[in-house]
PDB file of C-alpha atoms in Angstrom:
ATOM      1  CA  MET A   1     -23.745 -30.553 -14.779  1.00  0.00           C
ATOM      2  CA  GLY A   2     -23.061 -28.112 -17.552  1.00  0.00           C
ATOM      3  CA  ARG A   3     -22.553 -24.369 -17.007  1.00  0.00           C
ATOM      4  CA  ASP A   4     -25.970 -23.781 -18.735  1.00  0.00           C
ATOM      5  CA  THR A   5     -27.741 -25.177 -15.663  1.00  0.00           C
ATOM      6  CA  GLN A   6     -27.171 -23.299 -12.393  1.00  0.00           C
ATOM      7  CA  GLU A   7     -27.190 -25.361  -9.247  1.00  0.00           C
ATOM      8  CA  VAL A   8     -29.590 -24.071  -6.543  1.00  0.00           C
ATOM      9  CA  LEU A   9     -27.289 -22.690  -3.839  1.00  0.00           C
ATOM     10  CA  SER A  10     -27.983 -20.371  -0.917  1.00  0.00           C
ATOM     11  CA  VAL A  11     -26.388 -18.650   1.969  1.00  0.00           C
ATOM     12  CA  GLY A  12     -24.823 -21.172   4.334  1.00  0.00           C
ATOM     13  CA  ASN A  13     -24.104 -23.944   1.748  1.00  0.00           C
ATOM     14  CA  THR A  14     -20.587 -25.241   1.550  1.00  0.00           C
ATOM     15  CA  VAL A  15     -19.250 -25.069  -2.007  1.00  0.00           C
ATOM     16  CA  ILE A  16     -16.185 -26.004  -4.070  1.00  0.00           C
ATOM     17  CA  VAL A  17     -14.626 -24.570  -7.238  1.00  0.00           C
ATOM     18  CA  PRO A  18     -14.429 -27.716  -9.449  1.00  0.00           C
ATOM     19  CA  SER A  19     -12.378 -26.266 -12.353  1.00  0.00           C
ATOM     20  CA  SER A  20      -9.881 -23.627 -13.058  1.00  0.00           C
ATOM     21  CA  HIS A  21     -11.105 -20.084 -12.197  1.00  0.00           C
ATOM     22  CA  TYR A  22      -8.628 -17.256 -11.553  1.00  0.00           C
ATOM     23  CA  GLU A  23      -9.021 -14.828  -8.666  1.00  0.00           C
ATOM     24  CA  GLU A  24      -8.945 -11.330 -10.058  1.00  0.00           C
ATOM     25  CA  SER A  25      -6.890  -9.650  -7.309  1.00  0.00           C
ATOM     26  CA  SER A  26      -4.179 -12.263  -6.644  1.00  0.00           C
ATOM     27  CA  GLY A  27      -4.280 -14.266  -9.866  1.00  0.00           C
ATOM     28  CA  ALA A  28      -4.527 -17.507  -7.914  1.00  0.00           C
ATOM     29  CA  ASP A  29      -6.256 -20.510  -9.580  1.00  0.00           C
ATOM     30  CA  LEU A  30      -9.138 -21.283  -7.259  1.00  0.00           C
ATOM     31  CA  GLN A  31      -9.638 -24.833  -8.544  1.00  0.00           C
ATOM     32  CA  GLY A  32     -10.284 -27.181  -5.565  1.00  0.00           C
ATOM     33  CA  TRP A  33     -10.839 -24.325  -3.088  1.00  0.00           C
ATOM     34  CA  SER A  34     -13.806 -24.722  -0.746  1.00  0.00           C
ATOM     35  CA  GLY A  35     -15.709 -22.392   1.490  1.00  0.00           C
ATOM     36  CA  ILE A  36     -19.139 -21.284   2.662  1.00  0.00           C
ATOM     37  CA  ILE A  37     -21.616 -18.887   0.940  1.00  0.00           C
ATOM     38  CA  ARG A  38     -22.178 -15.727   2.905  1.00  0.00           C
ATOM     39  CA  GLN A  39     -24.217 -13.707   0.437  1.00  0.00           C
ATOM     40  CA  VAL A  40     -26.053 -14.248  -2.943  1.00  0.00           C
ATOM     41  CA  PHE A  41     -26.782 -11.268  -5.162  1.00  0.00           C
ATOM     42  CA  ILE A  42     -27.313 -10.141  -8.760  1.00  0.00           C
ATOM     43  CA  ASP A  43     -25.211  -7.583 -10.497  1.00  0.00           C
ATOM     44  CA  GLU A  44     -27.871  -4.906 -11.094  1.00  0.00           C
ATOM     45  CA  GLU A  45     -25.672  -3.023 -13.511  1.00  0.00           C
ATOM     46  CA  ALA A  46     -24.935  -6.115 -15.718  1.00  0.00           C
ATOM     47  CA  GLN A  47     -26.729  -6.481 -19.131  1.00  0.00           C
ATOM     48  CA  LEU A  48     -29.485  -9.019 -19.271  1.00  0.00           C
ATOM     49  CA  PRO A  49     -29.489 -11.904 -18.601  1.00  0.00           C
ATOM     50  CA  GLN A  50     -28.250 -10.795 -15.237  1.00  0.00           C
ATOM     51  CA  GLU A  51     -25.712 -13.146 -13.623  1.00  0.00           C
ATOM     52  CA  ILE A  52     -25.968 -14.435 -10.012  1.00  0.00           C
ATOM     53  CA  PHE A  53     -22.922 -13.955  -7.879  1.00  0.00           C
ATOM     54  CA  VAL A  54     -21.968 -15.147  -4.369  1.00  0.00           C
ATOM     55  CA  LEU A  55     -19.693 -13.854  -1.588  1.00  0.00           C
ATOM     56  CA  ILE A  56     -17.676 -16.912  -0.459  1.00  0.00           C
ATOM     57  CA  GLU A  57     -15.648 -17.239   2.726  1.00  0.00           C
ATOM     58  CA  TRP A  58     -12.750 -19.516   2.079  1.00  0.00           C
ATOM     59  CA  ASP A  59     -11.775 -22.483   4.255  1.00  0.00           C
ATOM     60  CA  PHE A  60      -8.155 -21.814   5.500  1.00  0.00           C
ATOM     61  CA  SER A  61      -7.921 -24.912   7.744  1.00  0.00           C
ATOM     62  CA  LYS A  62      -5.188 -25.978   5.333  1.00  0.00           C
ATOM     63  CA  VAL A  63      -3.022 -23.386   3.663  1.00  0.00           C
ATOM     64  CA  SER A  64      -1.475 -24.478   0.368  1.00  0.00           C
ATOM     65  CA  ASN A  65       1.217 -22.537  -1.428  1.00  0.00           C
ATOM     66  CA  GLU A  66      -1.424 -21.165  -3.763  1.00  0.00           C
ATOM     67  CA  LYS A  67      -3.592 -20.016  -0.904  1.00  0.00           C
ATOM     68  CA  LEU A  68      -0.542 -18.367   0.776  1.00  0.00           C
ATOM     69  CA  HIS A  69       0.339 -16.567  -2.445  1.00  0.00           C
ATOM     70  CA  HIS A  70      -3.319 -15.322  -2.607  1.00  0.00           C
ATOM     71  CA  ILE A  71      -3.260 -14.202   1.018  1.00  0.00           C
ATOM     72  CA  LEU A  72       0.046 -12.276   0.816  1.00  0.00           C
ATOM     73  CA  LYS A  73      -0.773 -10.746  -2.593  1.00  0.00           C
ATOM     74  CA  CYS A  74      -4.233  -9.443  -1.479  1.00  0.00           C
ATOM     75  CA  TYR A  75      -2.687  -8.179   1.816  1.00  0.00           C
ATOM     76  CA  GLN A  76      -0.063  -6.195  -0.213  1.00  0.00           C
ATOM     77  CA  LEU A  77      -2.813  -4.743  -2.343  1.00  0.00           C
ATOM     78  CA  ASP A  78      -4.840  -3.871   0.734  1.00  0.00           C
ATOM     79  CA  GLN A  79      -7.690  -6.112  -0.430  1.00  0.00           C
ATOM     80  CA  GLU A  80      -9.687  -8.799   1.356  1.00  0.00           C
ATOM     81  CA  TRP A  81      -8.131 -12.209   1.159  1.00  0.00           C
ATOM     82  CA  SER A  82     -10.543 -14.242   3.283  1.00  0.00           C
ATOM     83  CA  THR A  83     -13.489 -13.802   0.936  1.00  0.00           C
ATOM     84  CA  SER A  84     -14.085 -13.535  -2.848  1.00  0.00           C
ATOM     85  CA  VAL A  85     -17.032 -12.696  -5.109  1.00  0.00           C
ATOM     86  CA  LEU A  86     -17.561 -15.440  -7.695  1.00  0.00           C
ATOM     87  CA  PRO A  87     -20.204 -16.223 -10.314  1.00  0.00           C
ATOM     88  CA  LEU A  88     -22.544 -18.865  -8.946  1.00  0.00           C
ATOM     89  CA  ALA A  89     -22.074 -20.807 -12.174  1.00  0.00           C
ATOM     90  CA  CYS A  90     -18.478 -21.652 -11.289  1.00  0.00           C
ATOM     91  CA  LEU A  91     -19.404 -23.328  -7.945  1.00  0.00           C
ATOM     92  CA  ARG A  92     -20.725 -26.665  -6.953  1.00  0.00           C
ATOM     93  CA  ARG A  93     -22.071 -27.848  -3.695  1.00  0.00           C
ATOM     94  CA  SER A  94     -19.637 -29.580  -1.387  1.00  0.00           C
ATOM     95  CA  GLU A  95     -20.327 -32.114   1.354  1.00  0.00           C
ATOM     96  CA  ALA A  96     -17.134 -31.158   3.134  1.00  0.00           C
ATOM     97  CA  PRO A  97     -17.739 -29.740   6.605  1.00  0.00           C
ATOM     98  CA  PHE A  98     -16.959 -26.079   7.339  1.00  0.00           C
ATOM     99  CA  SER A  99     -16.264 -25.102  10.932  1.00  0.00           C
ATOM    100  CA  VAL A 100     -16.713 -21.357  11.462  1.00  0.00           C
ATOM    101  CA  LEU A 101     -14.784 -21.547  14.756  1.00  0.00           C
ATOM    102  CA  SER A 102     -11.897 -23.494  13.336  1.00  0.00           C
ATOM    103  CA  ASN A 103     -11.724 -21.070  10.394  1.00  0.00           C
ATOM    104  CA  GLU A 104     -11.582 -18.018  12.713  1.00  0.00           C
ATOM    105  CA  TRP A 105      -8.664 -19.650  14.593  1.00  0.00           C
ATOM    106  CA  ALA A 106      -6.953 -20.506  11.248  1.00  0.00           C
ATOM    107  CA  LYS A 107      -7.185 -16.778  10.270  1.00  0.00           C
ATOM    108  CA  ASN A 108      -5.767 -15.941  13.705  1.00  0.00           C
ATOM    109  CA  THR A 109      -2.709 -18.120  12.999  1.00  0.00           C
ATOM    110  CA  ILE A 110      -2.260 -16.543   9.604  1.00  0.00           C
ATOM    111  CA  GLY A 111      -2.292 -13.130  11.124  1.00  0.00           C
ATOM    112  CA  ASN A 112       0.175 -14.024  13.789  1.00  0.00           C
ATOM    113  CA  GLU A 113       2.617 -15.612  11.411  1.00  0.00           C
ATOM    114  CA  TYR A 114       2.557 -13.075   8.588  1.00  0.00           C
ATOM    115  CA  PHE A 115       0.934  -9.732   9.442  1.00  0.00           C
ATOM    116  CA  TRP A 116       0.895  -8.654  13.123  1.00  0.00           C
ATOM    117  CA  ASN A 117       4.652  -7.942  13.071  1.00  0.00           C
ATOM    118  CA  ASP A 118       4.019  -5.235  10.487  1.00  0.00           C
ATOM    119  CA  PHE A 119       2.523  -3.134  13.360  1.00  0.00           C
ATOM    120  CA  PRO A 120       5.391  -2.990  15.921  1.00  0.00           C
ATOM    121  CA  GLU A 121       3.423  -0.589  18.204  1.00  0.00           C
ATOM    122  CA  HIS A 122       0.515  -3.019  18.522  1.00  0.00           C
ATOM    123  CA  CYS A 123       1.701  -6.560  17.812  1.00  0.00           C
ATOM    124  CA  GLU A 124       2.580  -7.375  21.395  1.00  0.00           C
ATOM    125  CA  LEU A 125      -0.805  -6.054  22.616  1.00  0.00           C
ATOM    126  CA  ILE A 126      -2.576  -8.203  20.063  1.00  0.00           C
ATOM    127  CA  ARG A 127      -0.600 -11.236  21.208  1.00  0.00           C
ATOM    128  CA  SER A 128      -1.329 -10.582  24.817  1.00  0.00           C
ATOM    129  CA  VAL A 129      -5.032 -11.220  24.152  1.00  0.00           C
ATOM    130  CA  PHE A 130      -4.071 -14.877  23.207  1.00  0.00           C
ATOM    131  CA  PRO A 131      -1.301 -15.474  25.826  1.00  0.00           C
ATOM    132  CA  LYS A 132      -1.131 -19.235  25.620  1.00  0.00           C
ATOM    133  CA  ILE A 133       0.244 -21.408  22.806  1.00  0.00           C
ATOM    134  CA  ASN A 134      -2.574 -23.992  23.417  1.00  0.00           C
ATOM    135  CA  VAL A 135      -5.247 -21.274  23.902  1.00  0.00           C
ATOM    136  CA  ASP A 136      -8.791 -22.512  24.299  1.00  0.00           C
ATOM    137  CA  GLN A 137     -10.042 -22.802  20.810  1.00  0.00           C
ATOM    138  CA  SER A 138     -13.502 -23.817  21.844  1.00  0.00           C
ATOM    139  CA  ARG A 139     -14.046 -20.151  22.248  1.00  0.00           C
ATOM    140  CA  SER A 140     -14.175 -17.651  19.467  1.00  0.00           C
ATOM    141  CA  PRO A 141     -11.221 -15.274  19.173  1.00  0.00           C
ATOM    142  CA  TYR A 142     -13.781 -12.539  19.413  1.00  0.00           C
ATOM    143  CA  SER A 143     -14.714 -13.583  22.938  1.00  0.00           C
ATOM    144  CA  PHE A 144     -11.057 -13.145  23.942  1.00  0.00           C
ATOM    145  CA  TRP A 145     -11.167  -9.570  22.708  1.00  0.00           C
ATOM    146  CA  GLU A 146     -14.498  -8.975  24.376  1.00  0.00           C
ATOM    147  CA  GLN A 147     -13.001 -10.046  27.661  1.00  0.00           C
ATOM    148  CA  ALA A 148      -9.733  -8.077  27.259  1.00  0.00           C
ATOM    149  CA  LEU A 149     -11.503  -4.852  26.161  1.00  0.00           C
ATOM    150  CA  ALA A 150     -14.044  -5.053  29.019  1.00  0.00           C
ATOM    151  CA  GLN A 151     -11.104  -5.310  31.455  1.00  0.00           C
ATOM    152  CA  GLU A 152      -8.723  -2.855  29.971  1.00  0.00           C
ATOM    153  CA  LEU A 153     -10.789   0.086  28.880  1.00  0.00           C
ATOM    154  CA  ASN A 154     -12.151   2.616  31.303  1.00  0.00           C
ATOM    155  CA  TYR A 155     -15.728   3.564  30.733  1.00  0.00           C
ATOM    156  CA  PRO A 156     -17.150   5.957  29.769  1.00  0.00           C
ATOM    157  CA  PHE A 157     -14.787   7.480  27.185  1.00  0.00           C
ATOM    158  CA  HIS A 158     -15.310   9.636  24.094  1.00  0.00           C
ATOM    159  CA  ALA A 159     -14.937   8.630  20.481  1.00  0.00           C
ATOM    160  CA  ASN A 160     -15.855   9.616  16.917  1.00  0.00           C
ATOM    161  CA  VAL A 161     -17.907   7.813  14.274  1.00  0.00           C
ATOM    162  CA  ILE A 162     -15.727   6.772  11.316  1.00  0.00           C
ATOM    163  CA  TYR A 163     -18.289   4.804   9.355  1.00  0.00           C
ATOM    164  CA  PRO A 164     -20.662   6.668   6.884  1.00  0.00           C
ATOM    165  CA  TYR A 165     -24.033   5.152   7.948  1.00  0.00           C
ATOM    166  CA  GLU A 166     -26.942   5.432   5.567  1.00  0.00           C
ATOM    167  CA  ASN A 167     -30.064   7.391   6.530  1.00  0.00           C
ATOM    168  CA  ASP A 168     -32.098   4.248   7.173  1.00  0.00           C
ATOM    169  CA  GLU A 169     -29.378   3.000   9.650  1.00  0.00           C
ATOM    170  CA  GLY A 170     -30.042   5.743  12.135  1.00  0.00           C
ATOM    171  CA  ASP A 171     -29.153   9.395  12.704  1.00  0.00           C
ATOM    172  CA  LEU A 172     -25.498   9.103  13.592  1.00  0.00           C
ATOM    173  CA  GLN A 173     -23.206  11.085  11.239  1.00  0.00           C
ATOM    174  CA  LEU A 174     -19.688  10.620  10.099  1.00  0.00           C
ATOM    175  CA  ASN A 175     -17.115  12.301  12.476  1.00  0.00           C
ATOM    176  CA  GLU A 176     -19.875  12.777  15.102  1.00  0.00           C
ATOM    177  CA  SER A 177     -18.632  12.788  18.702  1.00  0.00           C
ATOM    178  CA  ILE A 178     -20.094   9.982  20.859  1.00  0.00           C
ATOM    179  CA  LYS A 179     -19.647   8.427  24.374  1.00  0.00           C
ATOM    180  CA  ILE A 180     -18.748   4.807  24.812  1.00  0.00           C
ATOM    181  CA  SER A 181     -20.355   3.358  27.969  1.00  0.00           C
ATOM    182  CA  GLY A 182     -19.342  -0.296  27.668  1.00  0.00           C
ATOM    183  CA  ILE A 183     -18.831  -3.491  25.669  1.00  0.00           C
ATOM    184  CA  ALA A 184     -22.137  -4.971  24.218  1.00  0.00           C
ATOM    185  CA  GLY A 185     -21.069  -8.382  23.117  1.00  0.00           C
ATOM    186  CA  TRP A 186     -19.920  -9.662  19.789  1.00  0.00           C
ATOM    187  CA  ASP A 187     -21.128 -11.430  16.694  1.00  0.00           C
ATOM    188  CA  LEU A 188     -19.892 -12.539  13.235  1.00  0.00           C
ATOM    189  CA  PRO A 189     -19.128 -10.906  10.965  1.00  0.00           C
ATOM    190  CA  LEU A 190     -19.010  -7.492  12.676  1.00  0.00           C
ATOM    191  CA  GLY A 191     -17.032  -8.434  15.752  1.00  0.00           C
ATOM    192  CA  VAL A 192     -17.127  -6.736  19.098  1.00  0.00           C
ATOM    193  CA  PHE A 193     -19.925  -4.248  19.711  1.00  0.00           C
ATOM    194  CA  VAL A 194     -19.984  -1.186  22.132  1.00  0.00           C
ATOM    195  CA  GLN A 195     -22.765   0.578  23.779  1.00  0.00           C
ATOM    196  CA  VAL A 196     -22.933   4.220  22.527  1.00  0.00           C
ATOM    197  CA  GLU A 197     -24.648   7.292  23.908  1.00  0.00           C
ATOM    198  CA  ARG A 198     -25.309  10.580  22.123  1.00  0.00           C
ATOM    199  CA  ARG A 199     -27.864  13.226  23.146  1.00  0.00           C
ATOM    200  CA  LYS A 200     -29.539  11.028  25.673  1.00  0.00           C
ATOM    201  CA  ARG A 201     -30.035   8.307  22.989  1.00  0.00           C
ATOM    202  CA  SER A 202     -28.376   4.899  23.030  1.00  0.00           C
ATOM    203  CA  TYR A 203     -26.966   2.831  20.176  1.00  0.00           C
ATOM    204  CA  ILE A 204     -25.059  -0.339  19.607  1.00  0.00           C
ATOM    205  CA  LEU A 205     -22.135  -0.008  17.170  1.00  0.00           C
ATOM    206  CA  PRO A 206     -19.335  -2.305  15.971  1.00  0.00           C
ATOM    207  CA  LEU A 207     -16.129  -1.234  17.561  1.00  0.00           C
ATOM    208  CA  GLN A 208     -14.435  -1.041  14.159  1.00  0.00           C
ATOM    209  CA  ASP A 209     -16.853   1.916  13.337  1.00  0.00           C
ATOM    210  CA  ILE A 210     -15.411   4.296  15.889  1.00  0.00           C
ATOM    211  CA  GLU A 211     -12.129   6.268  16.431  1.00  0.00           C
ATOM    212  CA  PRO A 212     -11.209   6.598  20.093  1.00  0.00           C
ATOM    213  CA  ALA A 213     -10.564  10.008  21.497  1.00  0.00           C
ATOM    214  CA  GLY A 214      -9.405   9.107  24.918  1.00  0.00           C
ATOM    215  CA  SER A 215      -6.081   8.444  26.608  1.00  0.00           C
ATOM    216  CA  ASP A 216      -3.139   6.969  24.722  1.00  0.00           C
ATOM    217  CA  SER A 217      -3.621   3.530  26.473  1.00  0.00           C
ATOM    218  CA  GLN A 218      -7.287   3.422  25.711  1.00  0.00           C
ATOM    219  CA  ASN A 219      -6.584   4.324  22.078  1.00  0.00           C
ATOM    220  CA  ALA A 220      -3.823   1.707  21.779  1.00  0.00           C
ATOM    221  CA  TRP A 221      -6.290  -1.078  22.777  1.00  0.00           C
ATOM    222  CA  ILE A 222      -8.905  -0.122  20.272  1.00  0.00           C
ATOM    223  CA  GLU A 223      -6.377   0.490  17.519  1.00  0.00           C
ATOM    224  CA  ALA A 224      -4.850  -2.978  18.218  1.00  0.00           C
ATOM    225  CA  TYR A 225      -8.275  -4.633  17.943  1.00  0.00           C
ATOM    226  CA  GLN A 226      -8.941  -2.765  14.612  1.00  0.00           C
ATOM    227  CA  ILE A 227      -5.600  -3.808  13.235  1.00  0.00           C
ATOM    228  CA  TRP A 228      -6.245  -7.446  14.290  1.00  0.00           C
ATOM    229  CA  LEU A 229      -9.576  -7.285  12.290  1.00  0.00           C
ATOM    230  CA  GLU A 230      -7.806  -5.890   9.173  1.00  0.00           C
ATOM    231  CA  CYS A 231      -5.151  -8.734   9.377  1.00  0.00           C
ATOM    232  CA  ARG A 232      -7.834 -11.428   9.164  1.00  0.00           C
ATOM    233  CA  ALA A 233      -9.823  -9.966   6.284  1.00  0.00           C
TER     234      ALA A 233
END
């Protein structure tokens, strides 16, 4: 299929990069890399004809030297390594299976081996969430955090909003003080959620969007979770 004809691809399709295409941040050649499409969009600022792009989550079930170089380079640059934005035209559909659960555990292994030790004040706390070598990988890593945070945090406690929500996302403002009343489950890609109260109104927010303002031990657990998230992006 020539590049003049774009294959019809959508969110949830597994895809592969069939020929050389260099990742802008790390310089890695993505040829042969596979993953799953998470978003399809058009660059509204591009000149006509506008090109279609996709956000692809890479499959890290096997980590080649090229992938490891990409991971470490992006980490050093404080840029995301688990996803890339690519032109749809450089991708082809793949019949290879993609396991979201297996990929989440693969990213956990990468974090453990390469990144967690960069945070000496929190790395042992992170590892304590996954205490066994043969941890049950039929559960998501997020479910382990949900369980640990439900047990270790004392509710309610105060926090501040650190994400700049848009007007159509609600009336919570950046740096606003809120009260956390409990854990409210988890989901991909936003992770663990918390129940939030402010001025007699209730909200559900991703835990990554708050800054704790409680005791040192409370703060340490939330900071450890947020570092764990950063190490798998």
